[in-house]
XYZ file of C-alpha atoms in Angstrom:
687
model
C -13.425 119.234 12.981
C -11.103 117.163 15.200
C -10.204 113.847 13.690
C -8.767 110.829 15.556
C -5.272 111.738 14.464
C -5.745 115.346 15.485
C -7.154 114.285 18.834
C -4.146 112.093 19.395
C -1.823 114.957 18.621
C -3.770 117.256 20.953
C -3.521 114.739 23.802
C 0.234 114.370 23.310
C 0.533 118.140 23.143
C -1.257 118.569 26.477
C 0.346 115.619 28.287
C 3.976 116.564 27.634
C 3.862 119.903 29.542
C 1.980 118.223 32.369
C 4.631 115.536 32.656
C 7.380 118.172 32.659
C 5.617 120.154 35.391
C 4.948 117.007 37.413
C 8.582 115.921 37.169
C 9.811 119.375 38.185
C 7.406 119.422 41.123
C 8.650 116.034 42.307
C 12.323 116.878 41.912
C 12.188 120.387 43.389
C 12.337 119.311 47.081
C 15.192 116.936 46.311
C 17.042 119.688 44.515
C 16.479 122.036 47.395
C 17.771 119.493 49.911
C 20.733 118.640 47.737
C 21.596 122.326 47.593
C 21.651 122.474 51.409
C 18.749 124.934 51.721
C 16.614 122.605 53.880
C 18.159 121.944 57.307
C 16.737 119.197 59.521
C 17.169 119.910 63.231
C 16.599 117.604 66.193
C 14.452 118.887 69.074
C 14.304 117.538 72.630
C 13.179 118.882 75.997
C 15.872 120.906 77.808
C 14.411 124.318 78.632
C 15.474 127.063 78.354
C 18.104 126.044 75.785
C 15.705 124.020 73.590
C 12.159 122.742 74.165
C 8.621 122.603 72.778
C 6.440 125.557 73.741
C 2.790 125.304 74.833
C 1.745 126.099 71.298
C 3.672 123.063 70.069
C 6.446 125.048 68.380
C 10.191 124.602 69.024
C 11.568 127.319 71.330
C 14.599 128.248 73.398
C 18.028 129.883 73.046
C 19.353 127.484 70.395
C 16.123 127.791 68.343
C 16.299 131.620 68.389
C 19.918 131.531 67.227
C 19.512 128.971 64.422
C 16.338 130.641 63.111
C 18.132 133.985 62.982
C 21.037 132.375 61.088
C 18.606 130.550 58.767
C 16.901 133.821 57.912
C 20.245 135.385 57.020
C 21.405 132.354 54.984
C 18.072 131.620 53.275
C 17.664 128.179 54.842
C 14.384 126.352 55.394
C 14.312 124.669 58.818
C 12.520 121.408 59.533
C 12.298 120.186 63.123
C 12.323 116.539 64.188
C 11.015 115.822 67.711
C 12.431 113.092 69.946
C 14.488 112.348 73.045
C 18.143 113.305 73.507
C 19.333 109.769 72.728
C 17.082 109.532 69.649
C 18.449 112.827 68.379
C 22.067 111.621 68.660
C 21.221 108.377 66.856
C 19.464 110.271 64.042
C 22.430 112.621 63.715
C 24.880 109.703 63.484
C 22.732 108.071 60.738
C 22.394 111.318 58.770
C 18.604 111.482 59.309
C 18.982 115.024 60.678
C 21.582 117.671 59.843
C 22.004 119.453 63.201
C 21.553 118.545 66.859
C 21.500 121.588 69.197
C 22.947 121.818 72.706
C 25.725 119.216 72.305
C 28.724 119.448 74.661
C 32.046 118.872 72.943
C 34.037 115.770 73.922
C 36.853 113.977 72.150
C 34.690 110.855 71.888
C 31.810 112.729 70.252
C 34.137 114.351 67.749
C 34.776 110.873 66.325
C 31.056 110.587 65.418
C 29.989 114.181 64.757
C 31.315 117.454 63.354
C 31.429 120.650 65.453
C 31.752 124.309 64.508
C 34.418 126.396 66.264
C 32.588 129.281 67.985
C 30.776 127.938 71.101
C 27.136 128.902 71.589
C 27.103 128.708 75.401
C 29.270 127.675 78.337
C 27.728 125.491 81.001
C 28.494 123.034 83.754
C 26.789 120.168 85.505
C 25.269 120.463 88.980
C 23.788 117.971 91.419
C 20.304 118.752 92.787
C 18.596 117.084 95.757
C 15.572 117.400 97.998
C 15.927 119.896 100.836
C 17.825 118.537 103.834
C 19.546 115.787 101.833
C 22.973 116.531 103.334
C 24.730 116.157 99.965
C 27.572 118.701 99.944
C 30.495 116.975 98.181
C 31.147 114.350 95.535
C 31.875 111.808 98.280
C 28.326 112.259 99.647
C 27.008 110.588 96.479
C 28.279 107.198 97.678
C 25.454 104.607 97.869
C 22.998 107.118 96.317
C 20.532 106.723 93.434
C 21.160 109.413 90.843
C 18.817 110.299 87.980
C 20.691 111.315 84.812
C 19.807 111.757 81.131
C 20.821 108.714 79.115
C 24.028 109.117 77.039
C 24.600 112.653 78.327
C 27.923 114.201 79.382
C 26.627 114.094 82.947
C 26.285 110.318 82.733
C 29.830 109.979 81.367
C 31.240 112.209 84.121
C 29.454 110.302 86.905
C 30.839 107.016 85.618
C 34.365 108.516 85.761
C 33.845 109.847 89.282
C 32.503 106.520 90.517
C 35.623 104.798 89.202
C 38.089 107.444 90.388
C 36.650 107.807 93.926
C 35.546 104.189 94.396
C 31.931 105.337 94.758
C 29.054 102.879 94.807
C 26.290 104.766 92.980
C 23.167 103.652 91.120
C 22.466 105.563 87.895
C 18.834 105.906 86.830
C 18.837 106.667 83.082
C 15.965 108.910 81.936
C 14.938 110.512 78.651
C 15.168 114.168 79.726
C 15.857 116.514 82.652
C 12.175 116.994 83.472
C 11.782 113.269 84.073
C 14.891 113.321 86.274
C 13.442 116.103 88.461
C 10.041 114.380 88.634
C 11.606 111.108 89.826
C 13.714 112.960 92.402
C 10.772 115.002 93.700
C 8.647 111.920 94.377
C 11.485 110.019 96.076
C 12.441 107.652 93.279
C 16.025 108.956 93.377
C 18.332 110.589 95.948
C 19.811 113.141 93.533
C 19.586 114.309 89.929
C 22.134 115.911 87.634
C 21.270 118.633 85.102
C 23.018 121.523 83.431
C 23.007 124.892 85.146
C 20.434 126.447 82.767
C 17.754 123.829 83.356
C 18.360 123.675 87.095
C 18.215 127.447 87.480
C 14.846 127.571 85.707
C 13.059 124.501 87.097
C 14.553 123.281 90.408
C 12.501 125.596 92.603
C 9.113 124.533 91.260
C 9.959 120.871 92.008
C 10.918 121.759 95.597
C 14.593 120.946 94.993
C 17.781 122.735 96.014
C 21.182 122.959 94.384
C 24.110 121.318 96.203
C 27.766 122.328 96.320
C 28.660 119.544 93.871
C 29.543 121.231 90.569
C 31.630 119.535 87.885
C 32.377 119.015 84.217
C 32.485 122.539 82.727
C 31.711 122.323 79.032
C 31.095 124.361 75.892
C 27.900 123.777 73.906
C 27.583 123.667 70.113
C 25.370 122.630 67.206
C 26.653 119.165 66.264
C 26.406 118.099 62.611
C 26.510 114.712 60.957
C 29.778 113.725 59.323
C 28.071 113.913 55.930
C 26.844 117.487 56.418
C 28.252 120.121 54.022
C 31.232 122.039 55.451
C 29.561 125.315 54.447
C 26.823 124.592 57.001
C 29.168 124.794 60.028
C 31.192 127.630 58.485
C 28.028 129.696 58.109
C 27.073 129.057 61.769
C 30.535 130.145 62.941
C 30.480 133.294 60.828
C 26.997 134.416 61.891
C 27.498 133.443 65.551
C 30.767 135.381 65.815
C 29.056 138.528 64.485
C 26.136 138.153 66.895
C 28.467 137.801 69.906
C 30.218 141.059 69.039
C 26.932 143.025 68.946
C 25.317 143.580 72.395
C 21.975 144.302 70.654
C 22.000 141.129 68.571
C 19.447 138.347 68.651
C 22.006 136.290 70.616
C 21.960 138.536 73.711
C 18.249 139.225 73.394
C 17.583 135.489 73.474
C 19.806 135.024 76.533
C 17.906 137.755 78.314
C 14.548 136.391 77.195
C 15.095 132.838 78.363
C 17.372 133.196 81.419
C 15.431 135.971 83.225
C 12.878 134.857 85.856
C 9.201 135.540 85.250
C 7.817 138.122 87.693
C 4.115 138.688 88.063
C 3.071 142.318 87.971
C 1.326 143.495 91.109
C -0.521 146.750 90.859
C 0.981 149.261 93.278
C -1.219 150.718 95.995
C -0.850 154.208 94.621
C -2.075 153.023 91.243
C -5.126 151.355 92.857
C -5.943 154.603 94.625
C -5.352 156.496 91.412
C -7.730 154.106 89.633
C -10.403 154.683 92.280
C -9.952 158.409 91.997
C -10.073 158.084 88.233
C -13.352 156.186 88.453
C -14.888 158.780 90.705
C -13.477 161.542 88.572
C -14.892 159.866 85.428
C -18.335 159.933 86.925
C -17.928 163.457 88.126
C -16.182 164.949 85.158
C -14.711 163.901 81.792
C -12.176 166.649 82.191
C -10.812 165.072 85.372
C -10.489 161.753 83.519
C -8.496 163.399 80.764
C -6.084 164.961 83.264
C -5.586 161.655 85.083
C -4.988 159.785 81.816
C -2.431 162.369 80.816
C -0.535 161.826 84.080
C -0.613 158.034 83.728
C 0.649 158.256 80.156
C 3.501 160.484 81.251
C 4.426 158.076 84.038
C 4.219 155.172 81.607
C 6.557 156.918 79.215
C 9.000 157.522 82.071
C 8.876 153.874 83.090
C 9.351 152.769 79.482
C 12.368 155.066 79.159
C 13.849 153.717 82.395
C 13.252 150.158 81.190
C 14.995 150.861 77.879
C 17.981 152.380 79.699
C 18.194 149.349 81.984
C 18.074 147.009 79.005
C 20.883 148.970 77.360
C 23.022 148.775 80.524
C 22.384 145.035 80.847
C 23.423 144.495 77.233
C 26.582 146.593 77.686
C 27.451 144.757 80.916
C 26.942 141.414 79.201
C 29.239 142.435 76.357
C 31.914 143.652 78.811
C 31.722 140.431 80.793
C 32.049 138.409 77.605
C 35.109 140.441 76.603
C 36.668 140.126 80.083
C 36.108 136.378 80.095
C 37.774 136.094 76.712
C 40.859 137.976 77.946
C 41.067 135.785 81.125
C 41.095 132.500 79.027
C 43.800 134.010 76.859
C 45.925 134.636 80.022
C 45.160 131.155 81.353
C 46.327 129.439 78.160
C 49.368 131.643 77.479
C 50.995 130.976 80.880
C 54.407 129.302 80.713
C 53.568 127.021 83.678
C 50.895 124.387 84.050
C 47.758 125.752 85.775
C 44.984 123.571 87.190
C 41.685 124.333 88.938
C 40.667 121.700 91.509
C 37.485 120.962 93.406
C 37.083 118.000 95.772
C 40.475 116.691 94.527
C 39.084 116.510 90.994
C 40.503 118.441 88.020
C 37.834 120.938 86.955
C 39.964 122.632 84.340
C 43.588 123.001 83.277
C 45.532 124.839 80.591
C 47.238 123.226 77.608
C 50.691 123.591 79.222
C 49.690 121.291 82.081
C 48.340 118.719 79.602
C 51.647 118.838 77.720
C 53.658 118.389 80.940
C 51.714 115.234 81.841
C 51.406 113.965 78.230
C 47.615 114.233 77.884
C 45.592 115.437 74.921
C 43.238 118.480 74.918
C 40.434 118.035 77.440
C 41.575 114.586 78.652
C 42.319 115.659 82.239
C 39.017 117.466 82.883
C 36.921 115.556 85.412
C 39.704 113.152 86.401
C 40.893 112.740 90.033
C 44.279 114.225 90.879
C 45.410 110.805 92.068
C 46.339 109.845 88.479
C 49.151 112.447 88.571
C 51.055 110.649 91.357
C 53.184 107.483 91.091
C 51.461 105.683 93.974
C 48.595 106.042 96.417
C 50.765 106.591 99.497
C 52.541 109.553 97.922
C 49.196 110.982 96.782
C 47.589 110.814 100.222
C 50.658 112.179 102.060
C 51.087 115.116 99.671
C 47.409 116.078 99.488
C 46.953 115.803 103.259
C 49.861 118.152 103.890
C 48.831 120.497 101.067
C 45.223 120.954 102.174
C 46.268 121.375 105.814
C 48.550 124.284 104.857
C 46.062 125.863 102.437
C 43.284 125.677 105.055
C 45.435 128.034 107.194
C 45.651 130.518 104.316
C 49.204 129.554 103.366
C 50.547 128.804 99.897
C 51.610 125.182 99.529
C 55.009 124.612 97.865
C 56.754 121.291 97.211
C 59.060 119.514 94.759
C 57.784 115.994 94.158
C 58.044 113.139 91.648
C 54.921 112.999 89.459
C 53.713 110.586 86.773
C 52.917 111.208 83.112
C 50.169 109.453 81.167
C 52.643 106.883 79.796
C 53.825 105.979 83.311
C 57.176 107.776 83.188
C 58.194 109.828 86.222
C 59.475 113.386 86.357
C 60.236 115.978 89.038
C 57.621 118.689 89.377
C 57.618 121.914 91.375
C 54.123 122.485 92.781
C 52.404 125.386 94.527
C 48.751 125.744 95.460
C 46.255 127.986 97.234
C 42.541 127.893 98.054
C 40.305 130.129 95.949
C 38.407 131.121 99.101
C 39.828 130.260 102.519
C 36.388 130.787 104.077
C 34.784 128.251 101.720
C 37.152 125.390 100.746
C 34.329 123.855 98.672
C 35.000 126.464 95.986
C 38.226 124.636 95.219
C 41.881 125.508 94.750
C 44.288 126.627 92.051
C 47.631 124.928 91.500
C 50.738 125.691 89.435
C 53.078 122.906 88.287
C 56.450 123.183 86.519
C 58.674 120.431 85.141
C 62.021 120.818 86.965
C 63.529 117.467 86.011
C 66.650 119.093 84.518
C 67.104 121.465 87.447
C 66.661 118.616 89.947
C 69.222 116.464 88.121
C 71.700 119.362 88.106
C 71.160 119.971 91.839
C 71.609 116.283 92.563
C 74.848 116.176 90.584
C 76.069 119.265 92.428
C 75.251 117.671 95.786
C 77.155 114.512 94.871
C 80.129 116.541 93.639
C 80.110 118.538 96.884
C 80.042 115.359 98.961
C 82.911 113.907 96.922
C 84.935 117.119 97.304
C 84.331 117.206 101.059
C 85.304 113.557 101.326
C 88.494 114.171 99.326
C 89.266 117.204 101.494
C 88.875 115.135 104.673
C 91.134 112.420 103.244
C 93.693 115.071 102.280
C 93.608 116.622 105.749
C 93.956 113.228 107.424
C 96.897 112.393 105.154
C 98.652 115.680 105.918
C 98.113 115.213 109.626
C 99.650 111.736 109.498
C 102.599 112.807 107.342
C 103.248 115.929 109.432
C 103.431 113.791 112.560
C 105.870 111.391 110.911
C 108.089 114.285 109.729
C 108.339 115.956 113.129
C 110.215 113.042 114.733
C 113.358 113.178 112.499
C 113.312 117.013 112.541
C 113.367 117.086 116.334
C 116.333 114.713 116.210
C 118.150 116.978 113.728
C 117.496 120.053 115.880
C 118.668 118.195 118.999
C 121.884 116.855 117.439
C 122.833 120.219 115.898
C 122.349 121.776 119.319
C 124.733 119.253 120.862
C 127.332 119.974 118.167
C 126.968 123.768 118.507
C 127.473 123.491 122.289
C 130.799 121.694 121.657
C 129.737 118.575 123.543
C 130.974 116.380 120.690
C 134.282 118.230 120.323
C 135.520 121.622 119.098
C 134.286 123.104 115.748
C 135.941 125.708 113.569
C 134.101 128.910 112.590
C 132.922 127.664 109.175
C 131.586 124.438 110.692
C 129.700 126.417 113.368
C 128.244 128.700 110.673
C 127.033 125.779 108.543
C 125.626 123.906 111.533
C 123.747 127.032 112.665
C 122.143 127.272 109.195
C 121.070 123.603 109.456
C 119.504 124.211 112.877
C 117.640 127.380 111.766
C 116.333 125.674 108.623
C 115.208 122.670 110.666
C 113.352 124.889 113.128
C 111.674 126.746 110.248
C 110.629 123.458 108.674
C 109.320 122.226 112.032
C 107.227 125.384 112.424
C 105.819 124.801 108.938
C 105.005 121.192 109.755
C 103.323 122.231 113.030
C 101.170 124.721 111.146
C 100.228 122.112 108.509
C 99.423 119.656 111.300
C 97.183 122.191 113.041
C 95.261 123.221 109.902
C 94.854 119.582 108.865
C 93.509 118.577 112.268
C 91.040 121.456 112.228
C 89.757 120.703 108.721
C 89.489 116.959 109.351
C 87.666 117.526 112.635
C 90.394 115.884 114.721
C 91.385 118.951 116.763
C 89.766 119.231 120.187
C 89.925 122.161 122.596
C 90.137 121.949 126.362
C 88.282 124.267 128.723
C 89.992 125.828 131.721
C 89.944 129.123 133.616
C 93.126 131.238 133.628
C 94.245 134.856 134.015
C 94.089 136.556 130.615
C 96.292 139.468 131.782
C 99.113 137.107 132.729
C 98.923 135.295 129.376
C 99.147 138.572 127.418
C 102.106 139.765 129.477
C 103.889 136.397 129.076
C 103.547 136.494 125.254
C 104.745 140.132 125.240
C 107.931 139.166 127.136
C 108.551 136.372 124.619
C 108.454 138.670 121.558
C 110.145 141.678 123.212
C 113.682 140.679 122.016
C 112.423 140.550 118.412
C 110.911 144.047 118.785
C 114.068 145.470 120.383
C 116.189 143.970 117.609
C 114.180 146.090 115.108
C 114.170 149.154 117.475
C 110.352 148.947 117.806
C 108.447 150.097 120.906
C 106.112 147.382 122.281
C 103.347 148.960 124.384
C 100.694 147.215 126.546
C 97.358 148.722 127.675
C 95.340 146.216 129.737
C 92.216 147.465 131.544
C 91.949 146.959 135.298
C 88.809 144.790 135.021
C 90.478 142.222 132.738
C 90.529 138.988 134.748
C 89.955 135.290 134.164
C 88.691 133.692 130.954
C 87.474 130.140 130.402
C 88.757 128.534 127.195
C 91.764 126.569 125.857
C 94.775 128.472 127.255
C 97.447 126.951 124.986
C 95.480 127.599 121.802
C 94.521 131.157 122.792
C 98.166 131.967 123.587
C 99.076 130.450 120.195
C 96.652 132.915 118.525
C 98.018 135.922 120.502
C 101.619 134.953 119.739
C 100.900 134.511 116.023
C 99.117 137.876 115.637
C 101.759 139.725 117.701
C 104.623 138.094 115.762
C 103.014 139.185 112.475
C 102.682 142.774 113.712
C 106.392 142.944 114.636
C 107.518 141.085 111.502
C 105.769 143.518 109.102
C 106.686 146.726 111.001
C 110.056 148.313 110.210
C 109.828 151.388 112.438
C 107.495 152.947 114.974
C 105.600 150.863 117.525
C 103.293 147.919 118.157
C 100.397 148.376 120.642
C 98.491 145.612 122.456
C 95.320 146.539 124.380
C 92.612 144.534 126.142
C 89.275 145.553 127.674
C 85.875 144.069 128.553
C 82.741 144.528 126.429
C 79.338 143.115 127.469
C 80.544 139.716 128.667
C 83.363 139.551 126.098
C 87.049 140.474 125.924
C 88.364 142.691 123.120
C 92.064 142.347 122.200
C 93.437 144.942 119.776
C 96.861 144.620 118.036
C 97.890 147.856 116.270
C 101.089 148.530 114.364
C 102.698 151.218 112.202
C 103.776 148.732 109.555
C 103.320 148.453 105.812
C 99.553 147.995 105.935
C 97.426 146.215 103.312
C 95.251 147.132 100.351
C 91.459 146.884 100.666
C 91.237 144.222 97.897
C 93.720 141.969 99.784
C 91.717 141.843 103.020
C 88.968 139.301 102.021
C 91.586 136.591 101.360
C 93.773 137.380 104.353
C 92.534 134.427 106.440
C 92.684 131.866 103.620
C 95.300 129.043 103.956
C 98.718 129.632 102.301
C 97.821 133.245 101.500
C 100.448 136.035 101.642
C 100.079 139.645 100.589
C 102.701 139.582 97.821
C 105.541 137.423 96.664
C 108.179 140.128 97.149
C 107.255 140.478 100.787
C 107.218 136.715 101.249
C 110.787 136.509 100.065
C 111.976 139.060 102.658
C 110.001 137.571 105.552
C 109.741 133.912 106.323
C 106.247 132.447 106.709
C 103.922 129.637 105.677
C 100.782 131.646 104.967
C 98.919 129.422 107.452
C 99.181 131.420 110.687
C 96.208 133.751 110.317
C 94.073 130.979 108.822
C 94.772 128.814 111.888
C 94.018 131.768 114.187
C 90.624 132.356 112.611
C 89.636 128.671 112.732
C 90.697 128.360 116.386
C 88.759 131.510 117.317
C 85.685 130.170 115.491
C 85.903 127.011 117.603
C 86.169 129.153 120.747
C 83.075 131.157 119.800
C 85.123 134.248 118.995
C 85.994 136.295 115.920
C 88.857 138.243 114.342
C 88.601 141.364 112.181
C 91.201 143.564 110.490
C 91.393 147.203 109.439
C 94.354 148.462 107.429
C 95.655 151.427 105.445
C 98.596 150.907 103.034
C 101.749 152.606 104.372
C 100.146 153.470 107.742
C 99.625 150.160 109.513
C 97.013 147.596 110.517
C 94.754 146.826 113.496
C 93.584 143.272 114.299
C 90.613 142.970 116.696
C 89.885 139.701 118.517
C 86.559 139.294 120.321
C 86.128 136.353 122.742
C 83.416 135.409 125.257
C 84.670 135.546 128.834
C 82.980 132.220 129.628
C 82.831 129.787 126.683
C 81.800 126.700 128.649
C 82.743 123.242 127.415
C 84.708 123.302 124.159
C 85.399 120.506 121.708
């Protein structure tokens, strides 16, 4: 029998387990959420990446990927429907854990967390009704453009409008479908979507894609700042594995959602076969069996072909993914700044270029190239010249002052080329290097060169002035010693005559030196002028030969002349040419101790060739390059035995250069030398 006390105990006995079970049941969902096993995901309409199917279930590339990851990780997914803007707000408040299909920007990273492995790469494209005439970013001026509210496309259009001074009207909508609907019925002039949505839906709205493509981006799952770090780490880990496997759910989803639907049309042969099969079925079951067997065999063949095609597509996709990865690696590892341009807007650049201009990662994408130049005039002049050259298929090269983000200027070396000369709308690639140090060094070198040339001109002018002042007293000394030596001032004893002769010879030697210094100084300072007159070259050569003949006879040398019969008049400065001939001939006699000295002259294609050959001491090969340098002599021992200034041959070469001629030398040590002078027969006016 159950008493009141027993009943009370029984009730307490039964209630306690119920309360425990009830408490556990209430706390279990909270515990599951706290453990990160329930993931809340925002859903909005952006087919084929993410959308709601006809059955009311979430679908698309991002849904396939996250559901595959959730299955591997043991997560329970809960979807929250809404618009794009509502999804971002919920993510910021922590009401959902993940928002799919979010393009990374520096601004969004302040509000949300992103994993590292991108899900997809995309870009934005402008769509319009057929015949709109929109072909460049500038064609959007004074146009109404439908764009999803708070999307990367909206941000990019605002930047373009500011950078290109465009007057555009933005029509903010909830999703891409609404944007296309408004455009199709004439409520907007253009609409901007990502490439996936446009590829799948533009045709059915009667729209066409334009050449305006911008804002390349990478797409991720964005998480709230409060989301567990293991959530994004798990997505990265699973996504990286899927991308490496061509047969993974990742590539199957891409194929499933990016391939166009094609209705199957029964081939004519199959219709005929069906008719035959029907007749055969009536006539004979055996005929039906044979026909079915053939169809099954054909079906198996088609299935096998389809499987092979799918395998090839998957392999090709994997190869393309690998190739793309290697090309980004090359792009980023380059030692120079590289930028891709379209419509004078930066589509993409490597990290080196951002470092050169002082910008952070991703800051330059979508910005006009005008911000890289110190002023508008420089920008327009440079770009006009650059695009004119590139349009002709040439590579544009220029060194120009550019501007960093902080406003400081630097010297950059630029080169650029169109990606496709037949279609400039595809854009151009440019390479920029910071050459500030090299430019400063070149500028310093130029200034030093100008200073050295100025000092050299001052030196030459000084020497010319001083040489002129020195010649006057020397001429007096030479004149007075001549008077004394002639006995006009009275008789002189032998010792006095000897000493006076030494004074006269030394004075003449010093005068010759001063004359040479005066000549070389005038030439280097640009003060020497040549006259132009016609005279008989044969007579000049013979006159100089008669002048040096006593010197040759004194050394028992044979002086031989060989002048061709057709040697006649020449037009140039007679005094200076005879000075050159005398100098070269004197040198030949001075450095020849025995044998002979030959002088020959002949014509050669409107020129005269004068050859001076001797059997003297000759010269070494290594001495020849410096032979025509001022104050140069072959060796000091020789200079002590033979008087000379070391200026004669240098003056000869400079005079011949002014006359339009040249002088060359060939020599063998111990055998002799040959000097060859080549002069035009008619040099015209000389100065």
